[in-house]
PDB file of C-alpha atoms in Angstrom:
ATOM      1  CA  MET A 182      35.695  88.033 121.446  1.00  0.00           C
ATOM      2  CA  LYS A 183      37.572  85.892 123.937  1.00  0.00           C
ATOM      3  CA  ARG A 184      37.179  86.556 127.632  1.00  0.00           C
ATOM      4  CA  VAL A 185      38.729  84.884 130.648  1.00  0.00           C
ATOM      5  CA  VAL A 186      36.545  85.069 133.750  1.00  0.00           C
ATOM      6  CA  SER A 187      37.526  84.164 137.298  1.00  0.00           C
ATOM      7  CA  TYR A 188      35.139  84.149 140.254  1.00  0.00           C
ATOM      8  CA  LEU A 189      35.621  84.771 143.948  1.00  0.00           C
ATOM      9  CA  LEU A 190      32.792  84.353 146.431  1.00  0.00           C
ATOM     10  CA  ILE A 191      32.731  86.895 149.218  1.00  0.00           C
ATOM     11  CA  VAL A 192      31.743  85.575 152.638  1.00  0.00           C
ATOM     12  CA  SER A 193      32.236  88.819 154.522  1.00  0.00           C
ATOM     13  CA  MET A 194      32.585  92.535 153.937  1.00  0.00           C
ATOM     14  CA  LEU A 195      34.818  93.444 151.021  1.00  0.00           C
ATOM     15  CA  PHE A 196      37.543  94.575 153.390  1.00  0.00           C
ATOM     16  CA  SER A 197      38.882  91.034 153.090  1.00  0.00           C
ATOM     17  CA  LEU A 198      39.763  91.669 149.432  1.00  0.00           C
ATOM     18  CA  VAL A 199      42.399  94.318 150.087  1.00  0.00           C
ATOM     19  CA  GLY A 200      45.738  93.190 148.711  1.00  0.00           C
ATOM     20  CA  THR A 201      44.429  90.042 146.981  1.00  0.00           C
ATOM     21  CA  GLY A 202      44.911  91.517 143.518  1.00  0.00           C
ATOM     22  CA  VAL A 203      41.387  90.428 142.545  1.00  0.00           C
ATOM     23  CA  CYS A 204      39.518  93.647 143.041  1.00  0.00           C
ATOM     24  CA  ASN A 205      40.300  96.335 145.566  1.00  0.00           C
ATOM     25  CA  VAL A 206      36.754  97.535 146.224  1.00  0.00           C
ATOM     26  CA  ALA A 207      37.025  97.608 150.004  1.00  0.00           C
ATOM     27  CA  LYS A 208      35.055 100.797 150.501  1.00  0.00           C
ATOM     28  CA  GLU A 209      32.974 101.403 153.602  1.00  0.00           C
ATOM     29  CA  GLU A 210      29.901 101.927 151.470  1.00  0.00           C
ATOM     30  CA  ALA A 211      30.510  98.948 149.148  1.00  0.00           C
ATOM     31  CA  LYS A 212      29.144  95.457 149.588  1.00  0.00           C
ATOM     32  CA  ALA A 213      28.501  92.702 147.085  1.00  0.00           C
ATOM     33  CA  ALA A 214      27.280  89.116 147.057  1.00  0.00           C
ATOM     34  CA  SER A 215      30.084  88.189 144.686  1.00  0.00           C
ATOM     35  CA  SER A 216      32.918  89.805 142.770  1.00  0.00           C
ATOM     36  CA  TYR A 217      34.691  88.638 139.635  1.00  0.00           C
ATOM     37  CA  THR A 218      37.338  89.875 137.252  1.00  0.00           C
ATOM     38  CA  VAL A 219      37.209  89.765 133.480  1.00  0.00           C
ATOM     39  CA  THR A 220      40.119  89.907 131.042  1.00  0.00           C
ATOM     40  CA  GLU A 221      39.218  91.319 127.661  1.00  0.00           C
ATOM     41  CA  GLU A 222      41.538  92.891 125.093  1.00  0.00           C
ATOM     42  CA  ASP A 223      43.846  95.365 126.890  1.00  0.00           C
ATOM     43  CA  PHE A 224      42.230  95.429 130.332  1.00  0.00           C
ATOM     44  CA  THR A 225      41.378  93.248 133.277  1.00  0.00           C
ATOM     45  CA  TYR A 226      38.435  94.719 135.129  1.00  0.00           C
ATOM     46  CA  CYS A 227      36.100  93.927 137.990  1.00  0.00           C
ATOM     47  CA  TYR A 228      32.453  94.578 138.740  1.00  0.00           C
ATOM     48  CA  ILE A 229      31.525  96.723 141.740  1.00  0.00           C
ATOM     49  CA  THR A 230      28.180  97.036 143.493  1.00  0.00           C
ATOM     50  CA  PHE A 231      27.092  99.247 146.398  1.00  0.00           C
ATOM     51  CA  ASN A 232      24.751  98.830 149.340  1.00  0.00           C
ATOM     52  CA  ASP A 233      22.190 101.299 148.103  1.00  0.00           C
ATOM     53  CA  SER A 234      21.993 100.121 144.494  1.00  0.00           C
ATOM     54  CA  GLU A 235      21.857  96.973 142.398  1.00  0.00           C
ATOM     55  CA  GLU A 236      23.624  98.735 139.543  1.00  0.00           C
ATOM     56  CA  GLU A 237      27.032  97.367 138.591  1.00  0.00           C
ATOM     57  CA  TYR A 238      30.082  99.538 137.981  1.00  0.00           C
ATOM     58  CA  ILE A 239      33.532  98.792 136.603  1.00  0.00           C
ATOM     59  CA  GLY A 240      36.967  99.071 138.203  1.00  0.00           C
ATOM     60  CA  ILE A 241      40.075  98.738 136.033  1.00  0.00           C
ATOM     61  CA  SER A 242      42.187  96.056 137.733  1.00  0.00           C
ATOM     62  CA  SER A 243      45.161  95.873 135.357  1.00  0.00           C
ATOM     63  CA  TYR A 244      46.418  96.928 131.954  1.00  0.00           C
ATOM     64  CA  ILE A 245      47.816  94.167 129.755  1.00  0.00           C
ATOM     65  CA  GLY A 246      48.164  96.025 126.448  1.00  0.00           C
ATOM     66  CA  ASN A 247      51.245  97.401 124.716  1.00  0.00           C
ATOM     67  CA  ASP A 248      50.131 100.902 123.693  1.00  0.00           C
ATOM     68  CA  THR A 249      52.176 103.921 124.726  1.00  0.00           C
ATOM     69  CA  ASP A 250      49.057 106.119 124.642  1.00  0.00           C
ATOM     70  CA  VAL A 251      46.146 104.612 126.568  1.00  0.00           C
ATOM     71  CA  VAL A 252      42.516 105.732 126.525  1.00  0.00           C
ATOM     72  CA  ILE A 253      40.249 104.199 129.166  1.00  0.00           C
ATOM     73  CA  PRO A 254      36.597 104.012 128.071  1.00  0.00           C
ATOM     74  CA  ASP A 255      33.809 105.441 130.223  1.00  0.00           C
ATOM     75  CA  LYS A 256      31.777 102.249 129.848  1.00  0.00           C
ATOM     76  CA  ILE A 257      32.619  98.571 129.511  1.00  0.00           C
ATOM     77  CA  GLU A 258      29.895  96.026 128.800  1.00  0.00           C
ATOM     78  CA  GLY A 259      27.371  98.802 129.415  1.00  0.00           C
ATOM     79  CA  CYS A 260      28.670  99.506 132.951  1.00  0.00           C
ATOM     80  CA  THR A 261      30.219 102.821 133.990  1.00  0.00           C
ATOM     81  CA  VAL A 262      33.949 102.803 134.749  1.00  0.00           C
ATOM     82  CA  ILE A 263      34.433 104.509 138.134  1.00  0.00           C
ATOM     83  CA  SER A 264      37.723 103.258 139.560  1.00  0.00           C
ATOM     84  CA  ILE A 265      41.398 102.654 138.838  1.00  0.00           C
ATOM     85  CA  GLU A 266      42.132  99.785 141.199  1.00  0.00           C
ATOM     86  CA  GLN A 267      45.195  99.040 143.304  1.00  0.00           C
ATOM     87  CA  SER A 268      48.348  98.565 141.173  1.00  0.00           C
ATOM     88  CA  ALA A 269      46.296  98.580 137.954  1.00  0.00           C
ATOM     89  CA  PHE A 270      49.096 100.168 135.894  1.00  0.00           C
ATOM     90  CA  GLU A 271      52.006  99.371 138.197  1.00  0.00           C
ATOM     91  CA  GLY A 272      55.252  98.938 136.285  1.00  0.00           C
ATOM     92  CA  CYS A 273      53.787  99.888 132.895  1.00  0.00           C
ATOM     93  CA  ASP A 274      56.986 101.730 132.033  1.00  0.00           C
ATOM     94  CA  LYS A 275      56.274 102.163 128.298  1.00  0.00           C
ATOM     95  CA  ILE A 276      53.090 104.217 128.659  1.00  0.00           C
ATOM     96  CA  LYS A 277      53.521 107.917 127.856  1.00  0.00           C
ATOM     97  CA  SER A 278      49.957 109.192 128.196  1.00  0.00           C
ATOM     98  CA  ILE A 279      46.700 108.056 129.776  1.00  0.00           C
ATOM     99  CA  VAL A 280      43.241 109.529 129.266  1.00  0.00           C
ATOM    100  CA  LEU A 281      40.844 108.824 132.130  1.00  0.00           C
ATOM    101  CA  PRO A 282      37.089 109.096 131.528  1.00  0.00           C
ATOM    102  CA  ASP A 283      35.036 111.727 133.355  1.00  0.00           C
ATOM    103  CA  SER A 284      33.244 108.904 135.189  1.00  0.00           C
ATOM    104  CA  ILE A 285      36.296 108.052 137.334  1.00  0.00           C
ATOM    105  CA  THR A 286      35.867 108.851 141.048  1.00  0.00           C
ATOM    106  CA  THR A 287      38.587 106.753 142.668  1.00  0.00           C
ATOM    107  CA  ILE A 288      42.324 106.319 142.090  1.00  0.00           C
ATOM    108  CA  GLU A 289      43.536 103.591 144.417  1.00  0.00           C
ATOM    109  CA  GLU A 290      46.955 103.144 146.012  1.00  0.00           C
ATOM    110  CA  TRP A 291      49.860 102.141 143.762  1.00  0.00           C
ATOM    111  CA  ALA A 292      47.578 102.678 140.723  1.00  0.00           C
ATOM    112  CA  PHE A 293      50.278 104.129 138.425  1.00  0.00           C
ATOM    113  CA  TYR A 294      53.363 103.283 140.454  1.00  0.00           C
ATOM    114  CA  GLY A 295      56.502 102.941 138.345  1.00  0.00           C
ATOM    115  CA  CYS A 296      55.024 104.323 135.121  1.00  0.00           C
ATOM    116  CA  SER A 297      58.427 105.865 134.513  1.00  0.00           C
ATOM    117  CA  SER A 298      57.654 107.120 130.978  1.00  0.00           C
ATOM    118  CA  LEU A 299      54.280 108.666 131.826  1.00  0.00           C
ATOM    119  CA  GLN A 300      54.248 112.324 130.764  1.00  0.00           C
ATOM    120  CA  LYS A 301      50.573 113.188 130.634  1.00  0.00           C
ATOM    121  CA  ILE A 302      47.441 112.120 132.501  1.00  0.00           C
ATOM    122  CA  ASN A 303      44.201 113.902 133.351  1.00  0.00           C
ATOM    123  CA  ILE A 304      42.510 113.718 136.749  1.00  0.00           C
ATOM    124  CA  PRO A 305      38.766 114.151 136.078  1.00  0.00           C
ATOM    125  CA  GLU A 306      36.478 116.362 138.132  1.00  0.00           C
ATOM    126  CA  GLY A 307      34.741 113.951 140.473  1.00  0.00           C
ATOM    127  CA  VAL A 308      37.838 112.125 141.724  1.00  0.00           C
ATOM    128  CA  VAL A 309      37.778 112.525 145.508  1.00  0.00           C
ATOM    129  CA  GLY A 310      41.302 111.469 146.393  1.00  0.00           C
ATOM    130  CA  ILE A 311      44.706 110.238 145.277  1.00  0.00           C
ATOM    131  CA  GLY A 312      45.656 106.947 146.916  1.00  0.00           C
ATOM    132  CA  ALA A 313      48.985 106.247 148.593  1.00  0.00           C
ATOM    133  CA  HIS A 314      51.917 105.775 146.178  1.00  0.00           C
ATOM    134  CA  ALA A 315      49.508 106.228 143.242  1.00  0.00           C
ATOM    135  CA  PHE A 316      52.014 108.085 141.026  1.00  0.00           C
ATOM    136  CA  ARG A 317      55.218 107.195 142.839  1.00  0.00           C
ATOM    137  CA  ASN A 318      58.288 107.033 140.580  1.00  0.00           C
ATOM    138  CA  CYS A 319      56.502 108.538 137.573  1.00  0.00           C
ATOM    139  CA  LYS A 320      59.708 110.402 136.841  1.00  0.00           C
ATOM    140  CA  GLU A 321      58.634 111.980 133.537  1.00  0.00           C
ATOM    141  CA  LEU A 322      55.400 113.408 134.946  1.00  0.00           C
ATOM    142  CA  LYS A 323      56.242 117.108 135.138  1.00  0.00           C
ATOM    143  CA  GLU A 324      52.768 118.612 135.508  1.00  0.00           C
ATOM    144  CA  ILE A 325      49.320 117.572 136.619  1.00  0.00           C
ATOM    145  CA  HIS A 326      46.055 119.387 137.258  1.00  0.00           C
ATOM    146  CA  LEU A 327      44.152 118.455 140.408  1.00  0.00           C
ATOM    147  CA  PRO A 328      40.385 119.136 140.177  1.00  0.00           C
ATOM    148  CA  ASP A 329      38.358 120.894 142.864  1.00  0.00           C
ATOM    149  CA  SER A 330      36.722 117.582 143.822  1.00  0.00           C
ATOM    150  CA  ILE A 331      39.950 116.227 145.365  1.00  0.00           C
ATOM    151  CA  GLN A 332      39.657 115.985 149.165  1.00  0.00           C
ATOM    152  CA  TYR A 333      42.814 114.135 150.165  1.00  0.00           C
ATOM    153  CA  ILE A 334      46.267 113.256 148.859  1.00  0.00           C
ATOM    154  CA  ASP A 335      47.632 110.191 150.592  1.00  0.00           C
ATOM    155  CA  GLU A 336      51.209 109.407 151.617  1.00  0.00           C
ATOM    156  CA  GLU A 337      53.821 109.261 148.863  1.00  0.00           C
ATOM    157  CA  ALA A 338      51.135 109.805 146.218  1.00  0.00           C
ATOM    158  CA  PHE A 339      53.544 111.785 144.015  1.00  0.00           C
ATOM    159  CA  LEU A 340      56.834 110.723 145.570  1.00  0.00           C
ATOM    160  CA  SER A 341      59.805 110.941 143.179  1.00  0.00           C
ATOM    161  CA  THR A 342      57.823 112.314 140.249  1.00  0.00           C
ATOM    162  CA  GLY A 343      59.120 115.014 137.924  1.00  0.00           C
ATOM    163  CA  LEU A 344      56.580 117.614 139.063  1.00  0.00           C
ATOM    164  CA  LEU A 345      57.817 121.201 138.856  1.00  0.00           C
ATOM    165  CA  GLN A 346      54.855 123.079 140.343  1.00  0.00           C
ATOM    166  CA  ILE A 347      51.496 122.205 141.885  1.00  0.00           C
ATOM    167  CA  ASP A 348      48.256 124.003 142.708  1.00  0.00           C
ATOM    168  CA  ILE A 349      46.388 122.504 145.654  1.00  0.00           C
ATOM    169  CA  PRO A 350      42.649 123.073 145.034  1.00  0.00           C
ATOM    170  CA  GLU A 351      40.305 124.409 147.681  1.00  0.00           C
ATOM    171  CA  GLY A 352      38.611 121.062 148.200  1.00  0.00           C
ATOM    172  CA  VAL A 353      41.744 119.373 149.554  1.00  0.00           C
ATOM    173  CA  GLU A 354      41.468 118.826 153.314  1.00  0.00           C
ATOM    174  CA  LYS A 355      44.599 116.769 153.967  1.00  0.00           C
ATOM    175  CA  ILE A 356      48.033 116.160 152.441  1.00  0.00           C
ATOM    176  CA  ASP A 357      49.890 113.233 153.971  1.00  0.00           C
ATOM    177  CA  CYS A 358      53.576 112.655 154.644  1.00  0.00           C
ATOM    178  CA  ASP A 359      55.848 112.559 151.593  1.00  0.00           C
ATOM    179  CA  ALA A 360      52.893 113.157 149.271  1.00  0.00           C
ATOM    180  CA  PHE A 361      55.114 115.365 147.071  1.00  0.00           C
ATOM    181  CA  ALA A 362      58.502 114.371 148.444  1.00  0.00           C
ATOM    182  CA  ASN A 363      61.634 114.183 146.336  1.00  0.00           C
ATOM    183  CA  THR A 364      60.136 116.072 143.381  1.00  0.00           C
ATOM    184  CA  LYS A 365      61.351 119.154 141.539  1.00  0.00           C
ATOM    185  CA  ILE A 366      58.523 121.342 142.832  1.00  0.00           C
ATOM    186  CA  SER A 367      59.737 124.895 143.449  1.00  0.00           C
ATOM    187  CA  GLU A 368      56.348 126.500 144.073  1.00  0.00           C
ATOM    188  CA  VAL A 369      53.096 125.321 145.619  1.00  0.00           C
ATOM    189  CA  ILE A 370      49.806 127.229 145.788  1.00  0.00           C
ATOM    190  CA  PHE A 371      47.270 126.509 148.543  1.00  0.00           C
ATOM    191  CA  LYS A 372      43.711 127.747 148.059  1.00  0.00           C
ATOM    192  CA  ARG A 373      42.173 126.390 151.266  1.00  0.00           C
ATOM    193  CA  PRO A 374      42.970 128.200 154.532  1.00  0.00           C
ATOM    194  CA  ASP A 375      42.730 125.167 156.831  1.00  0.00           C
ATOM    195  CA  VAL A 376      44.224 122.300 154.823  1.00  0.00           C
ATOM    196  CA  LEU A 377      46.138 119.842 156.998  1.00  0.00           C
ATOM    197  CA  ILE A 378      49.692 119.668 155.640  1.00  0.00           C
ATOM    198  CA  ALA A 379      52.134 117.092 156.956  1.00  0.00           C
ATOM    199  CA  ASP A 380      55.500 118.658 157.805  1.00  0.00           C
ATOM    200  CA  CYS A 381      57.190 116.123 155.527  1.00  0.00           C
ATOM    201  CA  ALA A 382      54.759 116.498 152.612  1.00  0.00           C
ATOM    202  CA  PHE A 383      57.209 118.345 150.326  1.00  0.00           C
ATOM    203  CA  ARG A 384      60.589 117.328 151.683  1.00  0.00           C
ATOM    204  CA  CYS A 385      63.499 116.237 149.532  1.00  0.00           C
ATOM    205  CA  TYR A 386      66.220 113.750 150.346  1.00  0.00           C
ATOM    206  CA  GLY A 387      69.814 114.847 150.024  1.00  0.00           C
ATOM    207  CA  GLU A 388      73.290 114.232 151.318  1.00  0.00           C
ATOM    208  CA  GLU A 389      72.573 116.499 154.263  1.00  0.00           C
ATOM    209  CA  GLY A 390      69.314 114.767 155.120  1.00  0.00           C
ATOM    210  CA  TYR A 391      65.801 116.067 154.558  1.00  0.00           C
ATOM    211  CA  THR A 392      65.195 119.594 153.313  1.00  0.00           C
ATOM    212  CA  THR A 393      62.139 121.575 152.204  1.00  0.00           C
ATOM    213  CA  ASN A 394      62.951 124.490 149.948  1.00  0.00           C
ATOM    214  CA  ILE A 395      59.870 125.660 148.069  1.00  0.00           C
ATOM    215  CA  LYS A 396      57.935 128.865 147.559  1.00  0.00           C
ATOM    216  CA  VAL A 397      54.577 128.650 149.348  1.00  0.00           C
ATOM    217  CA  ILE A 398      51.661 130.793 148.191  1.00  0.00           C
ATOM    218  CA  GLY A 399      48.564 130.857 150.357  1.00  0.00           C
ATOM    219  CA  ILE A 400      46.147 132.906 152.450  1.00  0.00           C
ATOM    220  CA  LYS A 401      47.433 135.056 155.294  1.00  0.00           C
ATOM    221  CA  ASP A 402      47.130 133.421 158.730  1.00  0.00           C
ATOM    222  CA  SER A 403      46.298 130.099 157.100  1.00  0.00           C
ATOM    223  CA  SER A 404      47.774 126.639 157.588  1.00  0.00           C
ATOM    224  CA  ALA A 405      49.862 127.290 154.473  1.00  0.00           C
ATOM    225  CA  GLU A 406      51.541 130.223 156.233  1.00  0.00           C
ATOM    226  CA  VAL A 407      52.209 128.056 159.292  1.00  0.00           C
ATOM    227  CA  PHE A 408      53.698 125.373 157.042  1.00  0.00           C
ATOM    228  CA  ALA A 409      55.910 127.935 155.279  1.00  0.00           C
ATOM    229  CA  ARG A 410      57.272 129.262 158.574  1.00  0.00           C
ATOM    230  CA  HIS A 411      58.320 125.850 159.893  1.00  0.00           C
TER     231      HIS A 411
END
């Protein structure tokens, strides 16, 4: 089985890797002596290590296959797959469905940006957040289930998707600006009383400027009620 391996020595904290396209593992808790990416079959992936463990994990760096229905394995080379890295599936406009393994905990920014044919994807319990622009312009994505483990939804995470309705689980603490902007969402359900909701989180762009016209369901005297009244 042919593999292409490229190496990058790290001389400082992994924050320096953000935006290099090699491996976006710049987490506060992550530190490694070296990082490298491997191309094998349909995926390019990277190895991730953490301060408190010598165990190696896998992050999916890019998809190079041609399948319309993609299944990501829970292990590669014996290592657990925990992350969809920055821009891993960006522009994969032929993919219609993606199955993520239960081991995934991180979906980085721009991860599925421009997957314009994507209709179905699961977000496993254990994922703690949706990175900025992660599903932006996934125009055929009409529904998605967010697990209780989600704590934050970053800016423009679902901008210009085809979503029709969304339930915000109780674990979500913050929803950033334009997180669900320019969608077809007509109803949103909030289960947490004190979630921080950006005023522009659900706005739509039109000829008359920005508007927010959705049905908000939440707890009385909660932040959802305050959001609905603005």
